[in-house]
XYZ file of N, CA, C and O in Angstrom:
600
model
N -9.866 -19.333 -7.565
C -10.930 -18.523 -6.924
C -9.729 -17.490 -6.268
O -8.630 -17.713 -5.677
N -10.516 -16.266 -6.157
C -9.547 -15.087 -5.557
C -10.153 -14.690 -4.227
O -11.354 -15.078 -3.846
N -9.248 -14.424 -3.288
C -9.369 -14.291 -2.008
C -9.436 -12.885 -1.506
O -8.698 -11.901 -2.330
N -10.821 -12.176 -0.965
C -10.727 -11.048 -0.700
C -10.936 -10.769 0.802
O -11.862 -11.462 1.246
N -10.133 -10.210 1.587
C -10.310 -10.606 3.204
C -10.145 -8.954 3.591
O -9.234 -8.342 3.100
N -10.784 -8.605 4.670
C -11.005 -7.321 5.063
C -10.850 -7.476 6.778
O -11.846 -8.196 7.050
N -9.859 -7.231 7.413
C -9.765 -6.898 8.929
C -9.450 -5.975 9.276
O -8.715 -4.827 9.158
N -10.150 -5.613 10.445
C -10.163 -4.251 11.094
C -10.078 -4.426 12.730
O -10.847 -5.277 13.144
N -8.715 -4.098 13.163
C -8.680 -4.223 14.856
C -7.747 -3.177 15.377
O -7.368 -2.260 14.528
N -7.955 -2.807 16.615
C -6.994 -1.893 16.769
C -5.444 -2.357 16.903
O -5.374 -3.312 16.809
N -4.409 -1.187 16.614
C -3.174 -1.302 16.190
C -2.563 -1.074 17.434
O -2.666 0.241 17.741
N -1.533 -1.838 17.740
C -0.596 -1.240 18.974
C 0.550 -1.981 18.586
O 1.026 -3.103 17.909
N 1.845 -1.233 18.849
C 3.011 -1.790 18.515
C 3.856 -1.682 19.824
O 4.967 -2.243 19.962
N 3.149 -1.732 21.151
C 3.893 -1.917 22.263
C 4.619 -0.356 22.763
O 5.041 -0.391 23.708
N 4.791 0.371 21.561
C 5.330 1.661 22.165
C 4.261 2.847 22.241
O 4.665 3.990 22.724
N 2.910 2.395 22.485
C 2.056 3.407 22.214
C 1.297 3.195 23.500
O 1.112 2.427 24.422
N 0.483 4.293 23.769
C -0.411 4.580 25.167
C -1.544 3.737 24.524
O -2.203 3.616 23.591
N -1.885 2.623 25.489
C -3.068 1.493 25.046
C -4.453 2.338 24.832
O -5.264 1.823 24.292
N -4.592 3.335 25.161
C -5.793 4.427 25.070
C -5.927 4.999 23.768
O -6.776 5.370 23.649
N -4.452 5.259 23.156
C -4.524 5.773 21.867
C -5.658 5.173 20.816
O -5.902 4.063 20.696
N -6.247 5.842 20.159
C -7.404 5.542 19.307
C -6.814 5.368 17.698
O -6.584 5.943 16.640
N -5.971 3.973 17.662
C -5.386 3.728 16.432
C -6.002 2.162 15.963
O -6.398 1.477 16.716
N -6.145 2.472 14.765
C -6.758 0.904 14.364
C -6.073 0.678 13.016
O -5.345 1.330 12.293
N -6.067 -0.925 12.861
C -5.417 -1.470 11.776
C -6.699 -2.253 11.081
O -7.374 -2.980 11.399
N -6.399 -1.832 9.498
C -7.125 -2.494 8.799
C -6.605 -3.307 7.471
O -5.498 -2.516 6.978
N -6.750 -4.517 7.351
C -5.976 -5.337 6.137
C -6.798 -5.569 5.002
O -8.090 -6.062 5.389
N -6.526 -5.275 3.912
C -7.179 -5.582 2.805
C -6.440 -6.534 1.758
O -5.294 -6.266 1.399
N -6.988 -7.655 1.324
C -6.032 -8.224 0.254
C -6.979 -8.454 -0.767
O -7.913 -8.616 -0.810
N -6.254 -8.120 -2.064
C -6.796 -8.078 -3.313
C -6.043 -8.304 -4.604
O -4.829 -8.387 -4.430
N -6.807 -9.008 -5.616
C -5.982 -9.344 -6.860
C -5.256 -7.903 -7.075
O -5.759 -7.062 -7.260
N -3.949 -8.416 -7.715
C -3.114 -7.127 -8.344
C -3.521 -6.737 -9.667
O -2.610 -6.660 -10.581
N -5.012 -6.725 -10.058
C -5.385 -6.382 -11.330
C -6.237 -5.134 -11.167
O -6.919 -4.657 -10.351
N -6.128 -4.361 -12.320
C -6.792 -3.009 -12.395
C -8.356 -2.756 -11.819
O -8.637 -1.929 -11.541
N -9.291 -3.949 -12.116
C -10.355 -3.912 -11.653
C -10.716 -3.815 -10.212
O -11.668 -3.267 -9.905
N -9.694 -4.136 -9.445
C -9.701 -3.838 -7.880
C -9.101 -2.565 -7.310
O -9.398 -2.275 -6.152
N -8.687 -1.796 -8.228
C -8.190 -0.612 -7.909
C -9.196 0.407 -7.194
O -9.057 0.960 -6.037
N -10.608 0.176 -7.368
C -11.663 1.011 -6.979
C -11.853 0.661 -5.631
O -12.184 1.296 -4.597
N -11.857 -0.698 -5.232
C -11.777 -1.223 -3.965
C -10.840 -0.434 -2.883
O -10.992 -0.129 -1.846
N -9.386 -0.810 -3.452
C -8.508 0.178 -2.601
C -8.831 1.676 -2.258
O -8.517 2.217 -1.261
N -9.200 2.147 -3.397
C -9.309 3.901 -3.245
C -10.734 4.070 -2.365
O -10.530 4.886 -1.614
N -11.551 3.131 -2.170
C -12.923 3.273 -1.537
C -12.104 3.120 -0.027
O -12.474 3.828 0.940
N -11.586 1.867 0.293
C -11.061 1.939 1.584
C -10.097 3.114 2.091
O -10.288 3.293 3.273
N -9.287 3.464 1.266
C -8.312 4.585 1.451
C -9.173 5.881 1.770
O -8.857 6.554 2.959
N -10.083 6.335 0.807
C -10.783 7.303 1.091
C -11.729 7.170 2.561
O -12.018 8.257 3.390
N -12.534 6.122 2.818
C -13.213 5.875 3.945
C -12.440 5.989 5.337
O -12.789 6.824 6.287
N -10.969 5.536 5.192
C -10.315 5.718 6.381
C -9.855 7.056 6.571
O -9.600 7.473 7.859
N -9.504 7.743 5.459
C -9.062 9.149 5.378
C -10.278 10.286 6.112
O -9.855 10.864 6.837
N -11.403 9.761 5.956
C -12.559 10.309 6.566
C -12.460 10.197 7.655
O -12.552 11.196 8.462
N -12.076 8.972 8.508
C -12.113 8.788 9.877
C -11.120 9.561 10.495
O -11.165 10.088 11.432
N -10.105 9.648 9.790
C -8.835 10.593 10.398
C -9.091 12.168 10.325
O -8.384 12.713 11.174
N -10.013 12.389 9.369
C -10.391 13.655 9.394
C -9.715 14.223 7.978
O -9.723 15.876 8.158
N -9.407 13.705 7.109
C -8.678 14.237 5.787
C -9.687 14.897 5.233
O -10.642 14.843 4.874
N -9.189 16.062 4.498
C -10.036 16.826 3.740
C -10.247 15.987 2.132
O -9.716 15.170 2.132
N -10.780 16.439 1.173
C -11.251 16.056 0.176
C -10.069 15.827 -0.953
O -9.655 15.129 -1.336
N -9.222 17.070 -0.932
C -7.789 17.142 -1.516
C -6.958 16.158 -1.064
O -6.255 15.367 -1.784
N -6.854 16.087 0.410
C -5.817 15.077 0.958
C -6.183 13.459 0.747
O -5.518 12.645 0.455
N -7.332 13.233 0.914
C -7.988 12.027 0.252
C -7.784 11.614 -1.031
O -7.560 10.488 -1.468
N -7.780 12.623 -2.053
C -7.280 12.383 -3.299
C -6.011 12.103 -3.664
O -5.682 11.633 -4.185
N -5.126 12.852 -2.755
C -3.795 12.635 -2.868
C -3.463 11.117 -2.416
O -2.622 10.308 -3.095
N -4.174 10.659 -1.380
C -3.560 9.267 -0.683
C -4.282 8.331 -1.744
O -3.757 7.321 -2.094
N -5.561 8.544 -2.459
C -5.880 7.814 -3.793
C -5.057 7.518 -4.695
O -4.581 6.432 -5.111
N -4.340 8.650 -5.112
C -3.546 8.320 -6.295
C -2.290 7.653 -5.823
O -1.710 6.817 -6.423
N -1.612 8.050 -4.749
C -0.329 7.529 -4.260
C -0.665 5.954 -4.046
O -0.073 4.912 -4.433
N -1.920 5.439 -3.346
C -2.346 4.159 -3.316
C -2.376 3.355 -4.710
O -2.170 2.135 -4.562
N -3.019 3.775 -5.614
C -3.149 3.293 -6.592
C -1.752 3.183 -7.741
O -1.933 2.535 -8.539
N -0.949 4.067 -7.584
C 0.057 4.161 -8.252
C 1.129 2.742 -8.332
O 1.611 2.614 -9.244
N 1.106 1.752 -7.263
C 1.726 0.718 -7.691
C 1.182 -0.508 -7.754
O 1.614 -1.478 -7.780
N -0.119 -0.226 -8.402
C -1.052 -1.274 -8.673
C -0.463 -2.192 -9.923
O 0.026 -1.597 -10.979
N -0.299 -3.319 -9.747
C 0.116 -4.476 -10.997
C -0.715 -4.987 -11.622
O -1.921 -4.549 -11.776
N -0.139 -5.666 -12.818
C -1.217 -6.434 -13.467
C -1.028 -8.018 -13.214
O 0.175 -8.212 -13.125
N -1.944 -9.047 -13.458
C -1.447 -10.421 -13.553
C -2.008 -10.873 -12.437
O -3.267 -10.402 -12.055
N -1.657 -12.098 -12.257
C -2.502 -12.914 -11.135
C -1.677 -12.626 -9.722
O -2.050 -13.331 -9.080
N -0.863 -11.709 -9.324
C -0.484 -11.591 -8.029
C -1.584 -10.954 -7.022
O -2.846 -10.877 -7.443
N -1.191 -10.955 -5.743
C -1.968 -10.341 -4.795
C -1.367 -8.916 -4.255
O 0.105 -9.227 -3.980
N -2.158 -8.170 -3.832
C -1.910 -7.061 -3.042
C -2.293 -7.310 -1.550
O -3.584 -7.381 -1.718
N -1.505 -6.813 -0.643
C -1.925 -6.650 0.635
C -1.919 -5.376 0.991
O -0.725 -4.864 1.068
N -2.970 -4.809 1.417
C -2.850 -3.256 1.886
C -3.155 -3.370 3.178
O -4.174 -3.877 3.848
N -2.254 -2.663 4.186
C -2.548 -2.532 5.655
C -2.612 -1.035 5.950
O -1.664 -0.624 5.658
N -3.648 -0.762 6.263
C -4.131 0.810 6.725
C -4.071 0.984 8.312
O -4.480 0.043 9.050
N -3.055 1.777 8.696
C -3.002 2.188 10.261
C -3.629 3.218 10.221
O -3.047 4.509 9.997
N -4.833 3.545 10.857
C -5.429 4.950 11.211
C -5.131 5.429 12.754
O -5.131 4.685 13.482
N -4.511 6.542 12.645
C -4.061 6.932 14.245
C -4.794 8.531 13.939
O -4.938 9.098 13.054
N -4.388 8.923 15.482
C -4.908 10.506 15.550
C -3.912 11.375 14.436
O -2.739 11.136 14.440
N -4.426 12.047 13.454
C -3.891 13.052 12.616
C -3.067 12.197 11.664
O -2.080 13.087 10.878
N -3.122 11.135 11.401
C -2.442 10.452 10.383
C -2.875 9.052 9.840
O -3.631 8.377 10.447
N -2.567 8.591 8.424
C -2.958 7.392 8.209
C -1.625 6.839 7.461
O -1.307 7.252 6.607
N -1.304 5.477 7.598
C -0.235 5.140 7.346
C -0.925 3.822 6.443
O -1.726 3.128 7.043
N -0.307 3.920 5.366
C -0.767 2.771 4.113
C 0.653 1.714 3.809
O 1.546 2.148 3.409
N 0.331 0.506 3.871
C 1.485 -0.376 3.632
C 0.947 -1.150 2.756
O 0.013 -1.719 2.934
N 1.782 -1.246 1.432
C 1.282 -1.818 0.564
C 2.534 -3.374 0.459
O 3.794 -3.070 0.177
N 1.974 -4.652 0.362
C 2.951 -5.644 0.030
C 2.313 -6.424 -1.195
O 1.332 -6.465 -1.440
N 3.373 -6.675 -2.111
C 2.699 -7.397 -3.243
C 3.291 -9.040 -3.068
O 4.343 -9.168 -2.626
N 2.523 -9.852 -3.529
C 2.929 -11.160 -3.420
C 2.448 -11.769 -4.763
O 1.335 -12.018 -5.211
N 3.560 -11.964 -5.586
C 3.712 -12.356 -6.879
C 3.157 -13.761 -7.075
O 3.482 -14.657 -6.089
N 2.405 -14.301 -8.078
C 2.246 -15.849 -8.430
C 3.459 -16.597 -8.320
O 4.312 -16.139 -9.268
N 3.550 -17.827 -8.180
C 4.701 -18.619 -8.596
C 5.947 -17.905 -8.526
O 6.606 -18.208 -9.385
N 6.387 -17.201 -7.085
C 7.452 -16.569 -7.268
C 8.538 -17.229 -7.654
O 9.558 -16.694 -8.431
N 8.886 -18.495 -6.977
C 10.048 -19.353 -7.386
C 10.271 -19.588 -8.920
O 11.479 -19.344 -9.627
N 9.144 -19.787 -9.765
C 9.301 -20.255 -11.132
C 9.379 -19.287 -12.193
O 9.936 -19.183 -13.075
N 9.066 -17.889 -11.387
C 9.330 -16.866 -12.322
C 10.667 -15.974 -12.049
O 10.582 -14.803 -12.583
N 11.348 -16.324 -11.406
C 12.631 -15.504 -10.978
C 13.618 -15.041 -12.211
O 13.907 -13.940 -12.344
N 13.449 -15.829 -13.378
C 14.527 -15.668 -14.459
C 13.638 -14.705 -15.142
O 14.164 -13.671 -15.721
N 12.477 -15.168 -15.467
C 11.564 -13.690 -16.236
C 11.505 -12.749 -15.480
O 11.795 -11.462 -15.791
N 11.426 -12.477 -14.189
C 11.229 -11.504 -13.268
C 12.256 -10.365 -13.590
O 12.200 -9.033 -13.566
N 13.739 -11.241 -13.446
C 15.049 -10.396 -13.513
C 14.882 -9.394 -14.860
O 15.248 -8.224 -14.971
N 14.604 -10.125 -15.839
C 14.427 -9.516 -17.329
C 13.058 -8.387 -17.280
O 13.522 -7.274 -17.818
N 12.081 -8.616 -16.561
C 11.200 -7.514 -16.364
C 11.816 -6.435 -15.653
O 11.166 -5.292 -15.939
N 12.340 -6.845 -14.400
C 12.743 -5.512 -13.507
C 13.634 -4.994 -14.238
O 13.652 -3.701 -13.882
N 14.505 -5.178 -15.170
C 15.580 -4.012 -15.773
C 14.692 -3.160 -16.457
O 14.921 -2.163 -16.736
N 13.747 -3.863 -17.280
C 12.821 -3.212 -18.165
C 11.951 -1.972 -17.434
O 11.503 -0.996 -18.128
N 11.228 -2.545 -16.344
C 10.625 -1.881 -15.523
C 11.192 -0.746 -14.857
O 10.530 0.018 -14.120
N 12.340 -0.787 -14.490
C 13.074 -0.004 -13.640
C 12.671 1.670 -13.809
O 12.605 2.448 -12.728
N 12.940 2.150 -14.912
C 12.467 3.522 -15.435
C 11.170 3.690 -15.050
O 10.826 4.964 -14.284
N 9.986 2.876 -15.398
C 8.996 3.171 -14.921
C 8.371 3.088 -13.434
O 7.906 4.024 -12.821
N 9.509 2.233 -12.789
C 9.506 2.172 -11.051
C 9.969 3.754 -10.500
O 9.215 4.111 -9.592
N 10.953 4.084 -11.004
C 11.385 5.327 -10.650
C 10.419 6.672 -11.010
O 10.437 7.399 -9.918
N 9.727 6.507 -11.915
C 8.706 7.755 -12.164
C 7.570 7.516 -11.262
O 7.009 8.322 -10.765
N 7.173 6.335 -11.081
C 6.079 5.818 -10.217
C 6.388 6.299 -8.789
O 5.646 7.063 -7.789
N 7.480 6.069 -8.123
C 7.887 6.418 -6.973
C 8.016 7.862 -6.628
O 7.607 8.466 -5.759
N 8.480 8.627 -7.720
C 8.600 9.743 -7.699
C 7.288 10.484 -7.486
O 7.090 11.441 -7.016
N 6.400 9.982 -8.320
C 5.021 10.558 -8.158
C 4.531 10.227 -7.168
O 3.632 11.292 -6.556
N 4.235 9.087 -6.472
C 3.739 8.865 -5.475
C 4.438 9.599 -4.031
O 3.642 10.390 -3.365
N 5.837 10.262 -4.201
C 6.250 11.347 -3.170
C 5.821 12.494 -3.255
O 5.580 13.416 -2.176
N 5.076 12.747 -4.468
C 4.292 13.886 -4.527
C 3.022 14.082 -3.717
O 2.527 15.032 -3.330
N 2.582 13.129 -3.277
C 1.293 12.816 -2.622
C 1.235 12.309 -1.435
O 0.169 12.336 -0.763
N 2.327 12.068 -0.722
C 2.301 11.348 0.514
C 3.398 12.050 1.303
O 4.273 12.905 0.561
N 3.504 12.266 2.627
C 4.295 13.137 3.446
C 6.006 11.988 3.651
O 6.564 12.606 4.052
N 5.423 10.781 3.745
C 6.859 9.664 4.203
C 6.542 8.606 3.056
O 5.536 8.127 2.760
N 7.633 7.973 2.527
C 7.743 7.014 1.465
C 8.640 5.926 1.894
O 9.835 6.412 1.818
N 8.420 4.844 2.190
C 9.576 3.812 2.406
C 9.268 2.625 1.326
O 8.048 2.278 1.137
N 10.202 2.096 0.471
C 10.011 1.082 -0.809
C 11.313 0.186 -0.453
O 12.236 0.533 -0.505
N 11.071 -0.975 -0.727
C 12.018 -2.355 -0.992
C 11.367 -3.392 -1.772
O 10.105 -3.665 -1.845
N 12.154 -3.621 -2.342
C 11.932 -4.906 -3.298
C 12.929 -6.245 -2.967
O 13.954 -6.086 -2.969
N 12.327 -7.054 -3.004
C 13.053 -8.647 -2.519
C 13.473 -9.323 -4.005
O 12.649 -9.424 -4.459
N 14.545 -9.086 -4.320
C 15.107 -9.633 -5.797
C 14.578 -11.215 -5.796
O 14.704 -11.662 -7.086
N 14.918 -11.653 -4.672
C 14.789 -13.321 -4.829
C 13.310 -13.766 -4.998
O 13.072 -14.645 -5.687
N 12.262 -13.298 -3.989
C 11.068 -13.493 -4.332
C 10.179 -12.525 -5.331
O 9.144 -12.858 -5.784
N 10.685 -11.413 -5.584
C 10.029 -10.459 -6.464
C 8.634 -9.809 -5.649
O 8.179 -9.130 -6.094
N 8.905 -9.982 -3.968
C 8.009 -9.163 -3.185
C 8.177 -7.840 -3.252
O 9.502 -7.505 -3.241
N 7.374 -7.136 -3.200
C 7.430 -5.511 -2.969
C 7.053 -5.185 -1.594
O 5.805 -5.506 -1.206
N 7.335 -4.007 -1.002
C 6.846 -3.763 0.421
C 7.228 -2.040 0.283
O 8.126 -1.565 -0.102
N 6.069 -1.399 0.439
C 5.920 0.013 0.308
C 5.207 0.679 1.668
O 4.007 0.104 1.958
N 5.595 1.839 2.398
C 4.784 2.286 3.301
C 4.822 3.792 2.995
O 5.924 4.339 2.742
N 3.657 4.254 3.074
C 3.320 5.619 2.698
C 2.454 6.289 4.037
O 1.780 5.562 4.582
N 2.933 7.583 4.481
C 2.230 8.053 5.525
C 1.751 9.648 5.033
O 2.413 10.087 4.129
N 0.651 9.569 5.329
C -0.253 11.009 4.922
C -0.513 11.368 6.540
O -1.204 10.840 7.156
N -0.140 12.797 6.811
C -0.425 13.266 7.911
C -1.695 14.653 7.690
O -1.705 15.079 6.709
N -2.394 14.377 8.784
C -3.485 15.669 8.708
C -2.857 17.065 9.433
O -2.320 16.998 10.469
N -2.993 17.790 8.396
C -2.303 19.097 8.782
C -3.549 20.200 8.954
O -4.458 20.383 8.344
N -3.421 20.824 10.130
C -4.430 21.445 10.569
C -4.028 22.932 10.637
O -3.108 23.039 11.086
């Protein structure tokens, strides 16, 4: 059984003014291609809330879908909509992480070039990008920020 959850709540970090209109939306999806459209719809809808143009939403959609994997893992997308910007954090949770460490190391070496190309492509479509991979567990964490330019 696959789990799909969507949670939307005001986002606060303790450093923001409490009256700021910031919202946090979390979406958990299987890391398979059939679910890319769900992530794109969520990003597009939240981009409209922030006030992005169609071109900016397209850029965000391209960036959001570039790190999509294949297999039985899960992706957790965390959208933080704030005035004049949208932050998208993507976390991958691979299946049976501990069992697959040896296989993952071999795959990791083969995927390095593809990963570098993908990250460079994402950088073309967002204003900020942070990326890290935990080599022990195989989990990935990526944070992308797109600003509204007026």
